[in-house]
Short mmCIF file of C-alpha atoms and ligand atoms in Angstrom, two decimals:
data_model
loop_
_atom_site.label_atom_id
_atom_site.label_comp_id
_atom_site.label_asym_id
_atom_site.label_seq_id
_atom_site.Cartn_x
_atom_site.Cartn_y
_atom_site.Cartn_z
CA MET A 20 15.72 -12.91 10.39
CA LYS A 21 18.00 -11.72 13.17
CA ILE A 22 16.05 -11.41 16.40
CA ALA A 23 17.38 -10.03 19.68
CA VAL A 24 15.59 -11.60 22.64
CA LEU A 25 15.56 -9.36 25.72
CA PRO A 26 13.56 -11.17 28.43
CA GLY A 27 14.13 -8.64 31.25
CA ASP A 28 12.77 -9.18 34.75
CA GLY A 29 10.02 -10.92 36.68
CA ILE A 30 7.62 -12.78 34.40
CA GLY A 31 9.59 -11.38 31.42
CA THR A 32 11.82 -14.46 31.34
CA GLU A 33 8.90 -16.89 31.63
CA ILE A 34 6.77 -15.37 28.89
CA THR A 35 9.57 -14.76 26.36
CA ALA A 36 10.69 -18.38 26.79
CA GLN A 37 7.28 -19.49 25.51
CA ALA A 38 7.30 -17.02 22.61
CA VAL A 39 10.78 -18.21 21.60
CA ARG A 40 9.56 -21.82 21.54
CA VAL A 41 6.74 -20.77 19.22
CA LEU A 42 9.06 -18.82 16.90
CA LYS A 43 11.48 -21.75 16.68
CA ALA A 44 8.66 -24.17 15.88
CA LEU A 45 7.90 -22.22 12.69
CA ASN A 46 11.14 -23.49 11.13
CA LEU A 47 11.92 -20.20 9.42
CA PRO A 48 15.46 -18.96 8.67
CA MET A 49 15.84 -17.28 12.02
CA GLU A 50 18.72 -16.41 14.35
CA LEU A 51 17.79 -15.67 17.97
CA GLU A 52 20.26 -14.18 20.43
CA GLU A 53 19.51 -13.30 24.02
CA ALA A 54 20.85 -10.46 26.20
CA PRO A 55 20.00 -9.09 29.65
CA VAL A 56 18.01 -5.88 30.00
CA GLY A 57 16.44 -3.92 32.86
CA GLY A 58 17.03 -5.06 36.42
CA ALA A 59 18.70 -8.27 35.25
CA ALA A 60 21.24 -6.19 33.33
CA TYR A 61 21.68 -3.75 36.20
CA ASP A 62 22.48 -6.65 38.55
CA ARG A 63 25.18 -7.91 36.21
CA THR A 64 26.68 -4.68 34.89
CA GLY A 65 25.32 -1.73 36.90
CA ASP A 66 23.49 -0.49 33.79
CA PRO A 67 19.85 -1.35 32.79
CA LEU A 68 20.79 -1.02 29.10
CA PRO A 69 24.42 -2.17 28.77
CA SER A 70 26.24 -1.33 25.54
CA ALA A 71 26.45 -5.03 24.59
CA THR A 72 22.63 -5.29 24.79
CA LEU A 73 22.17 -2.08 22.82
CA ASP A 74 24.65 -3.29 20.18
CA LEU A 75 22.76 -6.56 19.84
CA ALA A 76 19.47 -4.64 19.51
CA ARG A 77 21.03 -2.36 16.87
CA ALA A 78 22.37 -5.30 14.85
CA ALA A 79 19.09 -7.22 14.96
CA ASP A 80 16.17 -6.84 12.52
CA ALA A 81 13.70 -7.10 15.36
CA ILE A 82 13.61 -7.28 19.15
CA LEU A 83 11.44 -9.52 21.27
CA PHE A 84 11.13 -7.80 24.64
CA GLY A 85 9.62 -9.29 27.81
CA ALA A 86 9.17 -6.77 30.62
CA VAL A 87 11.38 -4.91 33.06
CA GLY A 88 11.09 -3.67 36.62
CA GLY A 89 10.89 -4.89 40.18
CA TRP A 90 10.38 -3.56 43.68
CA GLN A 91 14.07 -4.00 44.55
CA TYR A 92 15.01 -1.37 41.96
CA ASP A 93 12.47 1.30 42.97
CA LYS A 94 14.94 3.24 45.13
CA LEU A 95 17.69 3.46 42.49
CA PRO A 96 18.44 6.84 40.87
CA ARG A 97 16.14 7.34 37.88
CA GLU A 98 18.86 6.71 35.24
CA LYS A 99 19.65 3.30 36.76
CA ARG A 100 16.05 2.07 36.96
CA PRO A 101 15.04 -0.87 34.74
CA GLU A 102 12.35 1.19 32.96
CA GLN A 103 15.10 3.42 31.50
CA ALA A 104 16.04 0.50 29.25
CA VAL A 105 12.72 0.74 27.37
CA LEU A 106 13.05 4.50 26.94
CA GLY A 107 16.69 4.09 25.86
CA LEU A 108 15.84 1.47 23.24
CA ARG A 109 13.01 3.63 21.85
CA LYS A 110 15.33 6.63 21.61
CA HIS A 111 18.42 4.88 20.21
CA LEU A 112 16.47 2.91 17.63
CA GLY A 113 14.11 5.76 16.65
CA LEU A 114 11.00 3.68 17.39
CA PHE A 115 8.42 6.33 16.56
CA ALA A 116 5.38 4.19 15.75
CA ASN A 117 3.63 2.29 18.51
CA LEU A 118 0.98 -0.19 17.36
CA ARG A 119 -1.46 -1.67 19.80
CA PRO A 120 -4.18 -3.97 18.55
CA SER A 121 -7.23 -4.54 20.75
CA ILE A 122 -8.97 -7.74 19.86
CA VAL A 123 -11.87 -9.29 21.74
CA TYR A 124 -11.78 -13.04 21.24
CA PRO A 125 -15.30 -14.54 21.35
CA GLU A 126 -14.16 -16.92 24.10
CA LEU A 127 -13.07 -13.99 26.30
CA VAL A 128 -15.97 -11.64 25.66
CA ASN A 129 -16.95 -11.68 29.35
CA ALA A 130 -13.49 -10.47 30.43
CA SER A 131 -14.33 -6.88 29.42
CA THR A 132 -15.99 -4.49 31.84
CA LEU A 133 -18.19 -3.38 28.93
CA LYS A 134 -21.31 -5.25 27.83
CA PRO A 135 -20.60 -8.20 25.50
CA GLU A 136 -22.86 -6.71 22.81
CA VAL A 137 -20.64 -3.59 22.71
CA VAL A 138 -17.27 -5.32 22.46
CA SER A 139 -17.95 -8.68 20.84
CA GLY A 140 -16.07 -9.02 17.55
CA LEU A 141 -13.92 -5.96 18.30
CA ASP A 142 -10.67 -5.75 16.32
CA ILE A 143 -9.07 -2.31 16.29
CA LEU A 144 -5.52 -1.00 16.02
CA ILE A 145 -4.34 2.12 17.80
CA LEU A 146 -1.25 3.68 16.28
CA ARG A 147 0.46 6.15 18.62
CA GLU A 148 3.32 8.45 17.62
CA LEU A 149 5.97 7.73 20.23
CA THR A 150 8.91 10.12 19.95
CA GLY A 151 7.42 13.62 19.53
CA ASP A 152 4.63 15.85 20.87
CA ILE A 153 4.35 17.59 24.23
CA TYR A 154 6.32 14.78 25.95
CA PHE A 155 9.52 15.85 24.18
CA GLY A 156 8.90 19.43 22.97
CA GLN A 157 11.16 22.21 24.22
CA PRO A 158 11.03 24.58 26.02
CA ARG A 159 9.52 23.08 29.12
CA GLY A 160 9.95 23.64 32.81
CA ILE A 161 8.69 25.33 35.95
CA ARG A 162 9.31 29.09 36.20
CA VAL A 163 7.88 32.19 37.82
CA ALA A 164 4.91 33.61 35.92
CA ALA A 165 5.92 36.95 34.38
CA ASP A 166 2.36 38.23 33.80
CA GLY A 167 -1.33 37.40 34.05
CA PRO A 168 -3.53 37.03 37.13
CA PHE A 169 -1.05 34.63 38.77
CA LYS A 170 2.02 36.82 38.13
CA GLY A 171 4.87 36.00 40.53
CA GLN A 172 3.63 32.45 41.20
CA ARG A 173 5.28 29.24 39.98
CA GLU A 174 3.93 28.05 36.62
CA GLY A 175 4.58 24.83 34.72
CA PHE A 176 4.82 24.85 30.93
CA ASP A 177 5.39 22.34 28.13
CA THR A 178 5.52 22.67 24.36
CA MET A 179 3.41 20.66 21.95
CA ARG A 180 5.16 20.40 18.59
CA TYR A 181 5.08 18.20 15.53
CA ALA A 182 6.98 18.70 12.26
CA ASP A 183 5.28 18.03 8.92
CA GLY A 184 7.57 15.03 8.19
CA GLU A 185 7.00 13.58 11.64
CA ILE A 186 3.24 13.51 11.07
CA ARG A 187 3.62 12.27 7.50
CA ARG A 188 5.73 9.22 8.45
CA ILE A 189 3.34 8.01 11.18
CA MET A 190 0.40 8.47 8.77
CA HIS A 191 2.15 6.31 6.17
CA VAL A 192 2.61 3.57 8.78
CA GLY A 193 -1.10 3.90 9.61
CA PHE A 194 -2.30 3.69 6.01
CA ALA A 195 0.01 0.76 5.28
CA ALA A 196 -1.42 -1.04 8.33
CA ALA A 197 -5.00 -0.18 7.29
CA ARG A 198 -4.32 -1.78 3.89
CA LYS A 199 -3.56 -5.05 5.69
CA ARG A 200 -6.80 -4.77 7.68
CA SER A 201 -10.31 -3.42 6.95
CA ARG A 202 -9.01 -0.35 5.03
CA ARG A 203 -10.43 2.30 7.34
CA LEU A 204 -8.33 4.91 9.15
CA CYS A 205 -9.38 7.59 11.62
CA SER A 206 -6.91 10.33 12.52
CA VAL A 207 -7.52 11.72 16.01
CA ASP A 208 -6.58 15.32 16.83
CA LYS A 209 -7.67 18.47 18.64
CA ALA A 210 -7.49 20.78 15.65
CA ASN A 211 -10.36 22.91 16.97
CA VAL A 212 -8.11 24.25 19.75
CA LEU A 213 -4.41 23.52 19.03
CA GLU A 214 -2.27 24.82 16.14
CA THR A 215 -0.04 21.72 16.24
CA MET A 216 -3.14 19.61 15.79
CA GLN A 217 -4.37 21.74 12.85
CA LEU A 218 -1.11 20.87 11.11
CA TRP A 219 -1.63 17.22 12.14
CA LYS A 220 -5.08 17.23 10.55
CA ASP A 221 -3.92 18.98 7.35
CA VAL A 222 -1.01 16.57 6.84
CA ALA A 223 -3.23 13.56 7.64
CA ALA A 224 -5.67 14.64 4.90
CA GLU A 225 -2.80 15.12 2.42
CA VAL A 226 -1.41 11.64 3.10
CA ALA A 227 -4.93 10.19 2.92
CA ALA A 228 -5.15 11.40 -0.69
CA GLU A 229 -2.28 9.02 -1.53
CA TYR A 230 -4.35 6.06 -0.30
CA PRO A 231 -7.69 6.31 -2.14
CA ASP A 232 -8.38 2.65 -1.33
CA VAL A 233 -8.49 3.41 2.42
CA GLU A 234 -11.57 5.13 3.87
CA TYR A 235 -10.28 8.16 5.77
CA SER A 236 -11.92 10.14 8.57
CA SER A 237 -10.81 12.41 11.40
CA MET A 238 -12.20 12.95 14.87
CA TYR A 239 -11.50 15.21 17.85
CA VAL A 240 -9.86 13.39 20.73
CA ASP A 241 -12.60 14.09 23.28
CA ASN A 242 -15.18 12.58 20.96
CA ALA A 243 -12.85 9.64 20.18
CA ALA A 244 -12.52 8.87 23.90
CA MET A 245 -16.30 8.77 24.16
CA GLN A 246 -16.82 6.78 20.93
CA LEU A 247 -14.28 4.16 22.07
CA VAL A 248 -16.56 3.09 24.90
CA ARG A 249 -19.87 3.91 23.16
CA ASN A 250 -19.29 1.99 19.94
CA PRO A 251 -15.66 0.84 19.59
CA ARG A 252 -16.39 -1.35 16.58
CA GLN A 253 -16.86 1.71 14.35
CA PHE A 254 -13.04 1.97 14.25
CA ASP A 255 -10.42 -0.01 12.36
CA VAL A 256 -7.11 1.90 12.58
CA ILE A 257 -6.82 4.98 14.81
CA VAL A 258 -3.73 7.18 14.31
CA THR A 259 -2.91 9.80 16.89
CA GLY A 260 -0.11 11.73 18.60
CA ASN A 261 1.95 10.77 21.59
CA MET A 262 -0.15 12.21 24.41
CA PHE A 263 -3.60 11.41 23.01
CA GLY A 264 -2.35 7.95 22.02
CA ASP A 265 -1.03 7.31 25.50
CA ILE A 266 -4.50 7.86 26.94
CA LEU A 267 -6.61 6.29 24.17
CA SER A 268 -4.48 3.13 23.94
CA ASP A 269 -4.87 2.48 27.66
CA GLU A 270 -8.60 3.09 27.36
CA ALA A 271 -8.75 0.66 24.43
CA SER A 272 -6.77 -1.98 26.30
CA MET A 273 -9.60 -2.22 28.83
CA LEU A 274 -12.11 -2.98 26.07
CA THR A 275 -10.64 -6.46 25.98
CA GLY A 276 -10.31 -6.68 29.73
CA SER A 277 -7.22 -8.86 29.89
CA ILE A 278 -3.76 -7.32 30.14
CA GLY A 279 -2.14 -10.72 29.60
CA MET A 280 -3.56 -10.93 26.06
CA GLN A 281 -2.33 -7.67 24.53
CA PRO A 282 0.69 -7.43 22.26
CA SER A 283 2.38 -4.31 20.91
CA ALA A 284 4.93 -3.23 18.33
CA SER A 285 7.14 -0.15 18.17
CA LEU A 286 8.60 0.47 14.71
CA ASN A 287 11.20 2.75 13.18
CA ASP A 288 11.77 4.04 9.64
CA SER A 289 13.40 0.85 8.43
CA ARG A 290 10.64 -1.35 9.90
CA LYS A 291 12.91 -2.56 12.64
CA GLY A 292 10.65 -3.17 15.57
CA LEU A 293 10.54 -3.83 19.27
CA TYR A 294 7.76 -6.27 20.10
CA GLU A 295 6.47 -6.63 23.64
CA PRO A 296 3.36 -7.34 25.70
CA ILE A 297 1.76 -4.15 27.06
CA HIS A 298 1.98 -5.39 30.66
CA GLY A 299 4.91 -5.09 33.06
CA SER A 300 7.07 -7.61 34.92
CA ALA A 301 4.29 -8.58 37.37
CA PRO A 302 6.56 -9.22 40.39
CA ASP A 303 3.53 -10.46 42.35
CA ILE A 304 3.26 -13.61 40.20
CA ALA A 305 6.85 -13.96 38.93
CA GLY A 306 8.49 -17.40 39.13
CA LYS A 307 5.20 -19.17 39.86
CA ASN A 308 4.29 -20.40 36.36
CA LEU A 309 1.16 -18.21 36.55
CA ALA A 310 1.82 -15.57 33.89
CA ASN A 311 -0.17 -15.55 30.67
CA PRO A 312 2.35 -15.87 27.81
CA LEU A 313 -0.19 -15.14 25.04
CA ALA A 314 0.48 -11.37 24.82
CA THR A 315 4.15 -12.12 24.16
CA ILE A 316 3.36 -14.93 21.72
CA LEU A 317 1.00 -12.54 19.89
CA SER A 318 3.79 -9.92 19.92
CA ALA A 319 5.98 -12.45 18.09
CA ALA A 320 3.19 -12.76 15.50
CA MET A 321 3.23 -8.96 15.07
CA MET A 322 7.00 -9.18 14.54
CA LEU A 323 6.52 -11.58 11.66
CA ARG A 324 3.83 -9.35 10.15
CA TYR A 325 5.46 -5.92 10.48
CA SER A 326 9.24 -6.48 10.46
CA PHE A 327 9.44 -9.57 8.23
CA ASP A 328 6.33 -9.26 6.03
CA ARG A 329 5.39 -12.85 6.88
CA GLU A 330 1.63 -12.46 7.19
CA ASP A 331 1.27 -16.22 6.69
CA ALA A 332 3.41 -17.05 9.74
CA ALA A 333 1.74 -14.32 11.83
CA VAL A 334 -1.68 -15.75 11.03
CA ARG A 335 -0.46 -19.26 11.90
CA ILE A 336 0.49 -18.10 15.40
CA GLU A 337 -2.71 -16.10 15.86
CA SER A 338 -4.82 -19.06 14.74
CA ALA A 339 -2.98 -21.34 17.16
CA VAL A 340 -3.70 -18.93 20.03
CA ARG A 341 -7.33 -18.78 18.99
CA LYS A 342 -7.45 -22.57 18.94
CA VAL A 343 -6.21 -22.98 22.53
CA LEU A 344 -8.82 -20.46 23.66
CA VAL A 345 -11.52 -22.42 21.84
CA GLN A 346 -10.20 -25.55 23.57
CA GLY A 347 -11.00 -23.82 26.87
CA LEU A 348 -7.45 -23.47 28.17
CA ARG A 349 -6.93 -20.40 30.40
CA THR A 350 -4.17 -18.98 32.55
CA ALA A 351 -5.35 -17.62 35.90
CA ASP A 352 -5.82 -14.02 34.68
CA ILE A 353 -8.47 -15.04 32.10
CA TYR A 354 -9.91 -18.06 33.92
CA GLU A 355 -13.67 -18.41 34.37
CA SER A 356 -15.65 -21.39 35.58
CA GLY A 357 -16.18 -24.07 32.97
CA THR A 358 -12.70 -23.58 31.50
CA THR A 359 -9.42 -25.38 32.26
CA LYS A 360 -6.78 -23.53 34.26
CA VAL A 361 -3.21 -23.99 33.02
CA GLY A 362 0.19 -22.48 33.82
CA THR A 363 2.59 -20.48 31.65
CA VAL A 364 4.51 -23.49 30.32
CA GLU A 365 1.37 -25.56 29.71
CA MET A 366 -0.14 -22.67 27.73
CA GLY A 367 3.06 -22.58 25.64
CA ASP A 368 2.80 -26.37 25.13
CA ALA A 369 -0.80 -25.98 23.95
CA VAL A 370 0.06 -23.24 21.44
CA LEU A 371 2.91 -25.38 20.05
CA LYS A 372 0.56 -28.31 19.70
CA ALA A 373 -2.04 -26.15 17.96
CA LEU A 374 0.64 -24.85 15.56
P1 NAD B 24 2.12 -5.14 35.67
O1 NAD B 24 1.60 -5.00 34.29
O2 NAD B 24 3.44 -5.80 35.81
O3 NAD B 24 1.06 -5.93 36.57
C1 NAD B 24 -0.25 -5.45 36.82
C2 NAD B 24 -1.16 -6.61 37.26
O4 NAD B 24 -1.42 -7.43 36.13
C3 NAD B 24 -0.50 -7.52 38.29
O5 NAD B 24 -1.49 -7.97 39.19
C4 NAD B 24 0.03 -8.68 37.49
O6 NAD B 24 0.11 -9.88 38.21
C5 NAD B 24 -0.97 -8.76 36.35
N1 NAD B 24 -0.33 -9.22 35.11
C6 NAD B 24 0.52 -8.52 34.31
N2 NAD B 24 0.92 -9.27 33.29
C7 NAD B 24 0.33 -10.48 33.42
C8 NAD B 24 0.37 -11.70 32.67
N3 NAD B 24 1.08 -11.82 31.55
N4 NAD B 24 -0.36 -12.73 33.12
C9 NAD B 24 -1.11 -12.62 34.22
N5 NAD B 24 -1.19 -11.51 34.99
C10 NAD B 24 -0.47 -10.45 34.59
O7 NAD B 24 2.15 -3.66 36.29
P2 NAD B 24 2.76 -3.16 37.69
O8 NAD B 24 2.53 -4.18 38.75
O9 NAD B 24 2.23 -1.80 37.85
O10 NAD B 24 4.32 -3.03 37.43
C11 NAD B 24 5.28 -4.03 37.79
C12 NAD B 24 6.63 -3.58 37.25
O11 NAD B 24 6.60 -3.60 35.82
C13 NAD B 24 7.02 -2.17 37.64
O12 NAD B 24 8.39 -2.15 37.98
C14 NAD B 24 6.74 -1.35 36.38
O13 NAD B 24 7.55 -0.21 36.28
C15 NAD B 24 7.09 -2.34 35.32
N6 NAD B 24 6.49 -2.11 34.00
C16 NAD B 24 7.26 -2.42 32.92
C17 NAD B 24 6.74 -2.29 31.64
C18 NAD B 24 7.63 -2.69 30.49
O14 NAD B 24 8.58 -3.43 30.69
N7 NAD B 24 7.36 -2.24 29.27
C19 NAD B 24 5.44 -1.85 31.45
C20 NAD B 24 4.65 -1.57 32.58
C21 NAD B 24 5.19 -1.71 33.85
#
């Protein structure tokens, strides 16, 4: 297992350090190599994604990514900003499938803004297509309207497009994931209005026929947005396009209420993946031993599950995380009275001990 470790900026270095300790403690045949990315790489080389870092990422089977960004880089030209490194890695490695699980741990049920009875026991996976859709479709731009009631005025336009094969491959990732979970998959579209989404729905149904052991359904995106806060537990795996997934996955992340707990995976065709917490570099708490490392540790568990097919090792990490929560240990972001507040390193220590 060749793993590229790209800690990045801010709390990125603190949280990946803890995840690396956990990975090493598993005693699996694993090679870990670290490289700078984001602002840290820009400071050293003038490039947020230097070729040496990209080469390492290309050669690896999986990438453990911390977070990038910082106030000192906000005035740089767009192509030099740390965030470009994430977009560059997605593009160069063809990471088209973004998986975001939302799990409400019983010990953290009060962290959600929704009522405990709505979210308790929640365990859903949102799968978002990451490299197509209206975010990338051409043509796009701002032009002068040639006709219609606003003729002669500026008009913005974008193009939503998905090819058959593009939809098919994300659906296969979804059904394969559903087989490892509760075997239910809901495809989310807007086929009642958009041609692209009619194709999405047709292809989803065709792929569903290849997985008779998975219960398949489809839902319009507006209804899905409502159902996610009305009764989120009705879902297991949700598969959707880039734009709808962008919105629904952020909505779902709030069901659990704690940004420091949420891992993610972005996979390509050959199951190479980039694994990272969904949060950013949190410059406000960086270097203070305050960051919650659990999202990154849980991202390492996803790596073992999806890139290395080591469900056993993934479950070991997830059980260890669960155990420290049961023990009442909390970083500041998930602290509530009656629990024990610990720092980043101490949380890492506790997970290692639980392992
Ligand atoms: P953020 O996610 O870094 O922080 C938002 C809030 O959540 C902050 O108050 C922060 O302290 C808190 N927080 C985040 N992670 C935490 C953790 N693990 N433990 C405890 N608290 C945590 O978002 P932001 O402040 O909007 O962005 C900061 C920088 O991160 C920006 O430069 C942004 O562009 C970048 N960013 C990077 C990524 C990425 O690397 N994939 C993602 C989002 C934002």
